[in-house]
mmCIF file of C-alpha atoms in Angstrom:
data_model
loop_
_atom_site.group_PDB
_atom_site.id
_atom_site.type_symbol
_atom_site.label_atom_id
_atom_site.label_comp_id
_atom_site.label_asym_id
_atom_site.label_seq_id
_atom_site.Cartn_x
_atom_site.Cartn_y
_atom_site.Cartn_z
ATOM 1 C CA UNK A 144 159.317 33.993 -88.605
ATOM 2 C CA UNK A 145 162.668 31.993 -89.119
ATOM 3 C CA UNK A 146 165.708 32.964 -86.659
ATOM 4 C CA UNK A 147 168.061 35.545 -87.700
ATOM 5 C CA UNK A 148 170.994 33.106 -89.540
ATOM 6 C CA UNK A 149 174.367 32.719 -87.880
ATOM 7 C CA UNK A 150 176.237 35.108 -90.758
ATOM 8 C CA UNK A 151 174.317 37.976 -88.623
ATOM 9 C CA UNK A 152 174.580 36.581 -84.894
ATOM 10 C CA UNK A 153 177.271 38.495 -82.612
ATOM 11 C CA UNK A 154 180.825 35.881 -81.840
ATOM 12 C CA UNK A 155 182.743 36.888 -78.867
ATOM 13 C CA UNK A 156 186.160 35.623 -77.832
ATOM 14 C CA UNK A 157 186.815 35.494 -74.363
ATOM 15 C CA UNK A 158 189.930 34.798 -71.709
ATOM 16 C CA UNK A 159 188.692 33.253 -68.638
ATOM 17 C CA UNK A 160 191.272 32.514 -65.648
ATOM 18 C CA UNK A 161 189.468 29.125 -63.752
ATOM 19 C CA UNK A 162 191.072 27.369 -60.440
ATOM 20 C CA UNK A 163 190.478 23.376 -59.277
ATOM 21 C CA UNK A 164 191.076 21.064 -57.265
ATOM 22 C CA UNK A 165 192.281 18.018 -59.511
ATOM 23 C CA UNK A 166 191.996 15.034 -57.472
ATOM 24 C CA UNK A 167 188.758 13.931 -58.896
ATOM 25 C CA UNK A 168 190.232 14.718 -62.307
ATOM 26 C CA UNK A 169 191.671 13.135 -64.725
ATOM 27 C CA UNK A 170 193.348 16.225 -65.796
ATOM 28 C CA UNK A 171 192.304 19.836 -67.545
ATOM 29 C CA UNK A 172 191.541 18.298 -70.924
ATOM 30 C CA UNK A 173 188.826 16.651 -71.921
ATOM 31 C CA UNK A 174 187.793 13.542 -72.397
ATOM 32 C CA UNK A 175 185.732 12.332 -75.434
ATOM 33 C CA UNK A 176 184.016 9.459 -75.830
ATOM 34 C CA UNK A 177 182.076 6.601 -73.684
ATOM 35 C CA UNK A 178 185.175 6.901 -71.063
ATOM 36 C CA UNK A 179 184.425 7.292 -67.614
ATOM 37 C CA UNK A 180 187.542 9.064 -66.559
ATOM 38 C CA UNK A 181 186.490 12.804 -66.966
ATOM 39 C CA UNK A 182 188.437 16.387 -67.190
ATOM 40 C CA UNK A 183 188.151 19.782 -66.043
ATOM 41 C CA UNK A 184 187.115 20.841 -69.253
ATOM 42 C CA UNK A 185 184.245 18.618 -69.393
ATOM 43 C CA UNK A 186 182.631 20.384 -66.649
ATOM 44 C CA UNK A 187 183.526 23.905 -67.771
ATOM 45 C CA UNK A 188 181.688 23.194 -71.555
ATOM 46 C CA UNK A 189 178.990 21.740 -70.180
ATOM 47 C CA UNK A 190 178.307 24.656 -67.737
ATOM 48 C CA UNK A 191 178.841 26.957 -71.043
ATOM 49 C CA UNK A 192 175.998 24.648 -72.995
ATOM 50 C CA UNK A 193 173.272 27.012 -70.964
ATOM 51 C CA UNK A 194 174.722 30.288 -72.433
ATOM 52 C CA UNK A 195 172.666 29.561 -75.320
ATOM 53 C CA UNK A 196 175.316 29.819 -77.981
ATOM 54 C CA UNK A 197 174.877 29.097 -81.893
ATOM 55 C CA UNK A 198 178.012 27.224 -82.026
ATOM 56 C CA UNK A 199 178.898 24.991 -79.600
ATOM 57 C CA UNK A 200 181.377 26.105 -76.890
ATOM 58 C CA UNK A 201 184.752 24.908 -76.826
ATOM 59 C CA UNK A 202 187.369 25.805 -74.180
ATOM 60 C CA UNK A 203 190.895 26.442 -75.728
ATOM 61 C CA UNK A 204 193.156 25.867 -72.447
ATOM 62 C CA UNK A 205 196.555 27.066 -71.838
ATOM 63 C CA UNK A 206 198.495 24.923 -69.693
ATOM 64 C CA UNK A 207 197.595 21.329 -69.480
ATOM 65 C CA UNK A 208 197.668 19.563 -66.438
ATOM 66 C CA UNK A 209 197.893 15.700 -65.432
ATOM 67 C CA UNK A 210 195.203 13.704 -63.278
ATOM 68 C CA UNK A 211 196.000 14.894 -59.831
ATOM 69 C CA UNK A 212 197.360 18.563 -60.554
ATOM 70 C CA UNK A 213 195.692 20.754 -59.293
ATOM 71 C CA UNK A 214 195.676 24.534 -60.634
ATOM 72 C CA UNK A 215 194.861 28.560 -58.370
ATOM 73 C CA UNK A 216 194.762 29.791 -62.296
ATOM 74 C CA UNK A 217 194.918 28.352 -65.057
ATOM 75 C CA UNK A 218 193.306 29.820 -68.828
ATOM 76 C CA UNK A 219 191.547 29.211 -71.751
ATOM 77 C CA UNK A 220 190.194 31.128 -74.152
ATOM 78 C CA UNK A 221 186.757 30.142 -75.532
ATOM 79 C CA UNK A 222 183.831 31.741 -78.276
ATOM 80 C CA UNK A 223 180.297 32.518 -77.337
ATOM 81 C CA UNK A 224 177.790 33.390 -80.786
ATOM 82 C CA UNK A 225 174.887 35.232 -79.672
ATOM 83 C CA UNK A 226 171.441 35.789 -81.778
ATOM 84 C CA UNK A 227 171.406 38.815 -84.045
ATOM 85 C CA UNK A 228 170.352 41.565 -81.733
ATOM 86 C CA UNK A 229 171.785 40.606 -78.807
ATOM 87 C CA UNK A 230 174.982 42.193 -77.427
ATOM 88 C CA UNK A 231 178.018 40.125 -75.731
ATOM 89 C CA UNK A 232 178.190 38.941 -72.631
ATOM 90 C CA UNK A 233 179.781 41.255 -70.192
ATOM 91 C CA UNK A 234 182.884 39.688 -68.696
ATOM 92 C CA UNK A 235 181.306 39.680 -65.364
ATOM 93 C CA UNK A 236 178.145 38.190 -66.193
ATOM 94 C CA UNK A 237 179.866 35.374 -68.179
ATOM 95 C CA UNK A 238 181.973 34.296 -65.378
ATOM 96 C CA UNK A 239 179.012 34.644 -63.255
ATOM 97 C CA UNK A 240 176.609 32.161 -65.608
ATOM 98 C CA UNK A 241 179.983 29.891 -65.917
ATOM 99 C CA UNK A 242 179.656 29.162 -61.956
ATOM 100 C CA UNK A 243 176.029 29.243 -62.066
ATOM 101 C CA UNK A 244 175.854 26.271 -64.312
ATOM 102 C CA UNK A 245 179.307 24.424 -62.726
ATOM 103 C CA UNK A 246 178.312 20.964 -61.318
ATOM 104 C CA UNK A 247 181.365 20.141 -59.697
ATOM 105 C CA UNK A 248 182.208 22.107 -56.830
ATOM 106 C CA UNK A 249 185.849 21.514 -57.033
ATOM 107 C CA UNK A 250 185.975 23.888 -59.721
ATOM 108 C CA UNK A 251 185.414 27.589 -59.947
ATOM 109 C CA UNK A 252 185.981 30.512 -62.287
ATOM 110 C CA UNK A 253 187.561 33.113 -61.351
ATOM 111 C CA UNK A 254 187.702 36.081 -63.701
ATOM 112 C CA UNK A 255 186.765 36.817 -67.352
ATOM 113 C CA UNK A 256 187.833 39.592 -69.926
ATOM 114 C CA UNK A 257 187.107 40.026 -74.041
ATOM 115 C CA UNK A 258 189.765 39.852 -75.994
ATOM 116 C CA UNK A 259 190.267 39.798 -79.771
ATOM 117 C CA UNK A 260 188.831 37.282 -81.959
ATOM 118 C CA UNK A 261 192.440 36.148 -83.042
ATOM 119 C CA UNK A 262 193.760 35.735 -79.503
ATOM 120 C CA UNK A 263 194.958 32.055 -78.476
ATOM 121 C CA UNK A 264 195.093 31.365 -74.799
ATOM 122 C CA UNK A 265 198.677 28.871 -75.354
ATOM 123 C CA UNK A 266 200.125 30.793 -77.866
ATOM 124 C CA UNK A 267 199.815 34.011 -76.305
ATOM 125 C CA UNK A 268 201.274 33.225 -72.975
ATOM 126 C CA UNK A 269 203.666 35.087 -71.916
ATOM 127 C CA UNK A 270 204.847 33.342 -68.450
ATOM 128 C CA UNK A 271 203.489 30.224 -66.610
ATOM 129 C CA UNK A 272 204.628 29.862 -63.244
ATOM 130 C CA UNK A 273 204.319 26.230 -60.845
ATOM 131 C CA UNK A 274 203.760 25.295 -57.463
ATOM 132 C CA UNK A 275 205.116 22.541 -55.791
ATOM 133 C CA UNK A 276 204.421 21.686 -51.641
ATOM 134 C CA UNK A 277 206.612 19.462 -49.844
ATOM 135 C CA UNK A 278 205.868 18.318 -46.516
ATOM 136 C CA UNK A 279 208.434 16.444 -43.619
ATOM 137 C CA UNK A 280 207.948 15.156 -40.515
ATOM 138 C CA UNK A 281 205.859 12.222 -42.021
ATOM 139 C CA UNK A 282 206.935 8.839 -42.905
ATOM 140 C CA UNK A 283 203.885 8.379 -44.619
ATOM 141 C CA UNK A 284 201.416 9.582 -46.858
ATOM 142 C CA UNK A 285 198.600 8.580 -44.248
ATOM 143 C CA UNK A 286 200.106 10.392 -41.352
ATOM 144 C CA UNK A 287 199.323 13.585 -42.909
ATOM 145 C CA UNK A 288 196.635 15.331 -41.906
ATOM 146 C CA UNK A 289 193.197 14.496 -44.468
ATOM 147 C CA UNK A 290 193.187 18.022 -45.710
ATOM 148 C CA UNK A 291 196.615 17.886 -46.364
ATOM 149 C CA UNK A 292 197.269 14.462 -48.387
ATOM 150 C CA UNK A 293 196.034 15.515 -51.602
ATOM 151 C CA UNK A 294 197.879 18.803 -51.493
ATOM 152 C CA UNK A 295 201.626 18.027 -50.691
ATOM 153 C CA UNK A 296 203.909 15.587 -51.435
ATOM 154 C CA UNK A 297 205.012 13.410 -47.884
ATOM 155 C CA UNK A 298 208.884 12.770 -47.411
ATOM 156 C CA UNK A 299 210.067 10.523 -45.096
ATOM 157 C CA UNK A 300 212.593 12.761 -43.615
ATOM 158 C CA UNK A 301 212.573 15.317 -41.146
ATOM 159 C CA UNK A 302 213.835 17.978 -42.492
ATOM 160 C CA UNK A 303 215.221 19.095 -46.212
ATOM 161 C CA UNK A 304 218.939 20.558 -46.702
ATOM 162 C CA UNK A 305 217.629 23.749 -48.505
ATOM 163 C CA UNK A 306 220.891 25.176 -48.842
ATOM 164 C CA UNK A 307 222.111 22.190 -51.169
ATOM 165 C CA UNK A 308 218.634 22.301 -52.643
ATOM 166 C CA UNK A 309 218.993 25.849 -53.968
ATOM 167 C CA UNK A 310 222.544 25.420 -55.393
ATOM 168 C CA UNK A 311 221.029 22.933 -57.220
ATOM 169 C CA UNK A 312 218.556 25.082 -58.586
ATOM 170 C CA UNK A 313 221.227 27.488 -60.018
ATOM 171 C CA UNK A 314 222.050 24.751 -62.344
ATOM 172 C CA UNK A 315 218.617 24.692 -63.690
ATOM 173 C CA UNK A 316 218.106 28.247 -64.412
ATOM 174 C CA UNK A 317 218.889 29.996 -67.979
ATOM 175 C CA UNK A 318 218.307 28.133 -71.505
ATOM 176 C CA UNK A 319 218.884 24.589 -71.770
ATOM 177 C CA UNK A 320 217.838 21.647 -73.289
ATOM 178 C CA UNK A 321 215.810 19.901 -71.042
ATOM 179 C CA UNK A 322 215.260 16.567 -72.690
ATOM 180 C CA UNK A 323 216.777 15.115 -69.105
ATOM 181 C CA UNK A 324 213.491 16.148 -67.569
ATOM 182 C CA UNK A 325 211.122 15.427 -70.485
ATOM 183 C CA UNK A 326 208.734 12.264 -69.978
ATOM 184 C CA UNK A 327 207.753 10.909 -73.256
ATOM 185 C CA UNK A 328 204.294 10.907 -74.461
ATOM 186 C CA UNK A 329 204.221 14.461 -75.522
ATOM 187 C CA UNK A 330 206.311 14.988 -78.420
ATOM 188 C CA UNK A 331 207.368 18.610 -79.256
ATOM 189 C CA UNK A 332 209.385 20.397 -82.115
ATOM 190 C CA UNK A 333 212.291 21.365 -79.355
ATOM 191 C CA UNK A 334 213.278 20.696 -76.221
ATOM 192 C CA UNK A 335 214.833 23.598 -75.227
ATOM 193 C CA UNK A 336 213.316 25.654 -73.000
ATOM 194 C CA UNK A 337 214.171 29.097 -70.522
ATOM 195 C CA UNK A 338 213.510 28.530 -67.035
ATOM 196 C CA UNK A 339 213.492 32.090 -65.655
ATOM 197 C CA UNK A 340 213.396 31.494 -62.154
ATOM 198 C CA UNK A 341 213.176 28.724 -59.233
ATOM 199 C CA UNK A 342 213.222 29.233 -55.600
ATOM 200 C CA UNK A 343 213.492 26.670 -52.784
ATOM 201 C CA UNK A 344 212.365 28.092 -49.797
ATOM 202 C CA UNK A 345 210.388 26.541 -45.892
ATOM 203 C CA UNK A 346 206.648 26.939 -46.889
ATOM 204 C CA UNK A 347 203.920 28.917 -44.276
ATOM 205 C CA UNK A 348 202.820 26.918 -42.049
ATOM 206 C CA UNK A 349 199.297 25.184 -42.810
ATOM 207 C CA UNK A 350 196.280 26.220 -40.816
ATOM 208 C CA UNK A 351 194.976 22.665 -41.339
ATOM 209 C CA UNK A 352 197.143 20.770 -38.827
ATOM 210 C CA UNK A 353 196.700 20.857 -35.413
ATOM 211 C CA UNK A 354 199.011 22.331 -32.884
ATOM 212 C CA UNK A 355 200.129 18.640 -31.861
ATOM 213 C CA UNK A 356 201.048 17.868 -35.437
ATOM 214 C CA UNK A 357 202.572 21.337 -36.313
ATOM 215 C CA UNK A 358 205.584 20.101 -33.571
ATOM 216 C CA UNK A 359 206.289 17.951 -36.191
ATOM 217 C CA UNK A 360 205.455 18.488 -39.458
ATOM 218 C CA UNK A 361 207.040 21.557 -42.193
ATOM 219 C CA UNK A 362 206.007 22.626 -45.319
ATOM 220 C CA UNK A 363 208.136 23.444 -48.530
ATOM 221 C CA UNK A 364 207.622 25.300 -51.443
ATOM 222 C CA UNK A 365 209.369 25.180 -54.918
ATOM 223 C CA UNK A 366 208.394 27.570 -57.587
ATOM 224 C CA UNK A 367 208.879 27.126 -61.389
ATOM 225 C CA UNK A 368 208.842 30.370 -63.730
ATOM 226 C CA UNK A 369 209.401 29.675 -67.883
ATOM 227 C CA UNK A 370 207.317 30.491 -70.690
ATOM 228 C CA UNK A 371 206.638 27.237 -71.122
ATOM 229 C CA UNK A 372 207.526 23.428 -70.222
ATOM 230 C CA UNK A 373 208.049 20.246 -71.343
ATOM 231 C CA UNK A 374 205.685 17.035 -70.620
ATOM 232 C CA UNK A 375 206.311 16.580 -67.027
ATOM 233 C CA UNK A 376 209.799 18.933 -66.727
ATOM 234 C CA UNK A 377 208.426 20.339 -63.473
ATOM 235 C CA UNK A 378 207.997 17.240 -61.551
ATOM 236 C CA UNK A 379 211.051 15.441 -62.324
ATOM 237 C CA UNK A 380 212.940 18.704 -61.660
ATOM 238 C CA UNK A 381 210.982 18.538 -58.662
ATOM 239 C CA UNK A 382 212.127 14.754 -57.869
ATOM 240 C CA UNK A 383 215.869 15.814 -58.612
ATOM 241 C CA UNK A 384 215.785 18.587 -56.369
ATOM 242 C CA UNK A 385 214.246 16.542 -53.463
ATOM 243 C CA UNK A 386 216.855 13.737 -54.165
ATOM 244 C CA UNK A 387 219.888 16.687 -53.498
ATOM 245 C CA UNK A 388 217.367 17.540 -50.309
ATOM 246 C CA UNK A 389 217.345 14.285 -48.818
ATOM 247 C CA UNK A 390 221.589 13.850 -49.979
ATOM 248 C CA UNK A 391 220.542 11.441 -52.093
ATOM 249 C CA UNK A 392 222.436 13.770 -55.083
ATOM 250 C CA UNK A 393 225.455 16.422 -54.758
ATOM 251 C CA UNK A 394 224.030 19.739 -56.205
ATOM 252 C CA UNK A 395 226.734 19.182 -58.833
ATOM 253 C CA UNK A 396 225.293 16.307 -60.078
ATOM 254 C CA UNK A 397 222.226 18.325 -61.596
ATOM 255 C CA UNK A 398 224.305 19.797 -64.128
ATOM 256 C CA UNK A 399 225.490 16.499 -64.577
ATOM 257 C CA UNK A 400 222.111 15.392 -65.004
ATOM 258 C CA UNK A 401 220.770 18.206 -67.165
ATOM 259 C CA UNK A 402 223.780 18.350 -69.551
ATOM 260 C CA UNK A 403 223.379 14.609 -70.362
ATOM 261 C CA UNK A 404 220.209 15.319 -71.588
ATOM 262 C CA UNK A 405 219.001 11.756 -71.221
ATOM 263 C CA UNK A 406 215.962 11.092 -69.956
ATOM 264 C CA UNK A 407 215.868 7.329 -69.280
ATOM 265 C CA UNK A 408 219.150 8.126 -66.892
ATOM 266 C CA UNK A 409 219.638 6.500 -63.645
ATOM 267 C CA UNK A 410 218.389 9.653 -62.073
ATOM 268 C CA UNK A 411 215.906 10.831 -64.252
ATOM 269 C CA UNK A 412 213.599 8.111 -62.943
ATOM 270 C CA UNK A 413 212.206 9.946 -60.808
ATOM 271 C CA UNK A 414 209.170 11.645 -61.199
ATOM 272 C CA UNK A 415 207.248 14.419 -57.625
ATOM 273 C CA UNK A 416 203.570 12.671 -57.233
ATOM 274 C CA UNK A 417 200.806 14.722 -59.269
ATOM 275 C CA UNK A 418 199.361 15.670 -56.190
ATOM 276 C CA UNK A 419 201.868 18.621 -54.975
ATOM 277 C CA UNK A 420 201.693 20.095 -58.344
ATOM 278 C CA UNK A 421 199.494 23.493 -58.090
ATOM 279 C CA UNK A 422 199.701 25.891 -61.374
ATOM 280 C CA UNK A 423 199.844 28.890 -59.977
ATOM 281 C CA UNK A 424 199.600 31.554 -62.689
ATOM 282 C CA UNK A 425 199.330 31.887 -66.365
ATOM 283 C CA UNK A 426 200.248 35.471 -67.545
ATOM 284 C CA UNK A 427 200.079 37.427 -70.955
ATOM 285 C CA UNK A 428 201.911 40.998 -72.035
ATOM 286 C CA UNK A 429 200.281 43.113 -74.463
ATOM 287 C CA UNK A 430 197.354 42.369 -76.646
ATOM 288 C CA UNK A 431 197.907 44.698 -79.670
ATOM 289 C CA UNK A 432 195.915 47.751 -79.842
ATOM 290 C CA UNK A 433 193.858 46.847 -76.670
ATOM 291 C CA UNK A 434 197.553 48.491 -74.610
ATOM 292 C CA UNK A 435 196.870 46.559 -71.503
ATOM 293 C CA UNK A 436 198.282 43.715 -69.855
ATOM 294 C CA UNK A 437 196.150 40.426 -68.904
ATOM 295 C CA UNK A 438 196.695 38.169 -65.912
ATOM 296 C CA UNK A 439 195.098 35.932 -63.802
ATOM 297 C CA UNK A 440 194.696 36.461 -59.981
ATOM 298 C CA UNK A 441 197.656 36.338 -57.917
ATOM 299 C CA UNK A 442 198.430 34.078 -55.336
ATOM 300 C CA UNK A 443 201.027 34.264 -52.605
ATOM 301 C CA UNK A 444 203.438 30.719 -51.976
ATOM 302 C CA UNK A 445 200.746 28.434 -50.738
ATOM 303 C CA UNK A 446 202.392 26.312 -48.349
#
């Protein structure tokens, strides 16, 4: 007896949240072809092959992250087309199956939701929040505890002028042309974005630091929230705010840089290292008739 035709099979779309340490990856996006580099998406789709979908499962990622950038919670949608007579996977079963077959220990699927077939993980996102972690009290990265070296930016300073950084950050809030903080390489129709929230604060003491080291090391957290960001916008805003915290720039100069709309200006060449950046959360609003708000697991400041 021949198998049931694809037209009679059941196709279900899911929104999945997942996290990863970005150290080993060439970013979150899949790397196609024969290149040796690999993205988080490659491993997710490899795990999804074991779902036995009638059509190949492709993850549509909500928020692209660069090589070395981490995610406490990223999101993607995917379609699973089961054979006729087989019901869609319950979300918790899908989550467990993906985690069972993931072949890289630095990736974990957190949760899954069933969503309408026209849902789009990137376009439907209403908020994205990024966290950047800084460390002071060490002159070089190799002076950090090995457990923290790929999780924060080690600054050659004993402290930061947080008050000045907070003052400078106020100039970035609201709707602006953020061309001055955009790196080339990812063209967009408009450089205008609305930064809803930016915070600069002392981070929590790291549990990965010995008591002797904790006397000199201090951690700091920057958070940025917007519906979307330009390419490397967060890392370039972070670099400028750090320059303020180190006394290399005055808070008012951040406004001048923003209004210049010049991505090649003298102060705009700074880009904070990838390894200190985390995608913290991706949120979604009401989804039509489902009348529910979807959001991934929430995390406190990772300091």
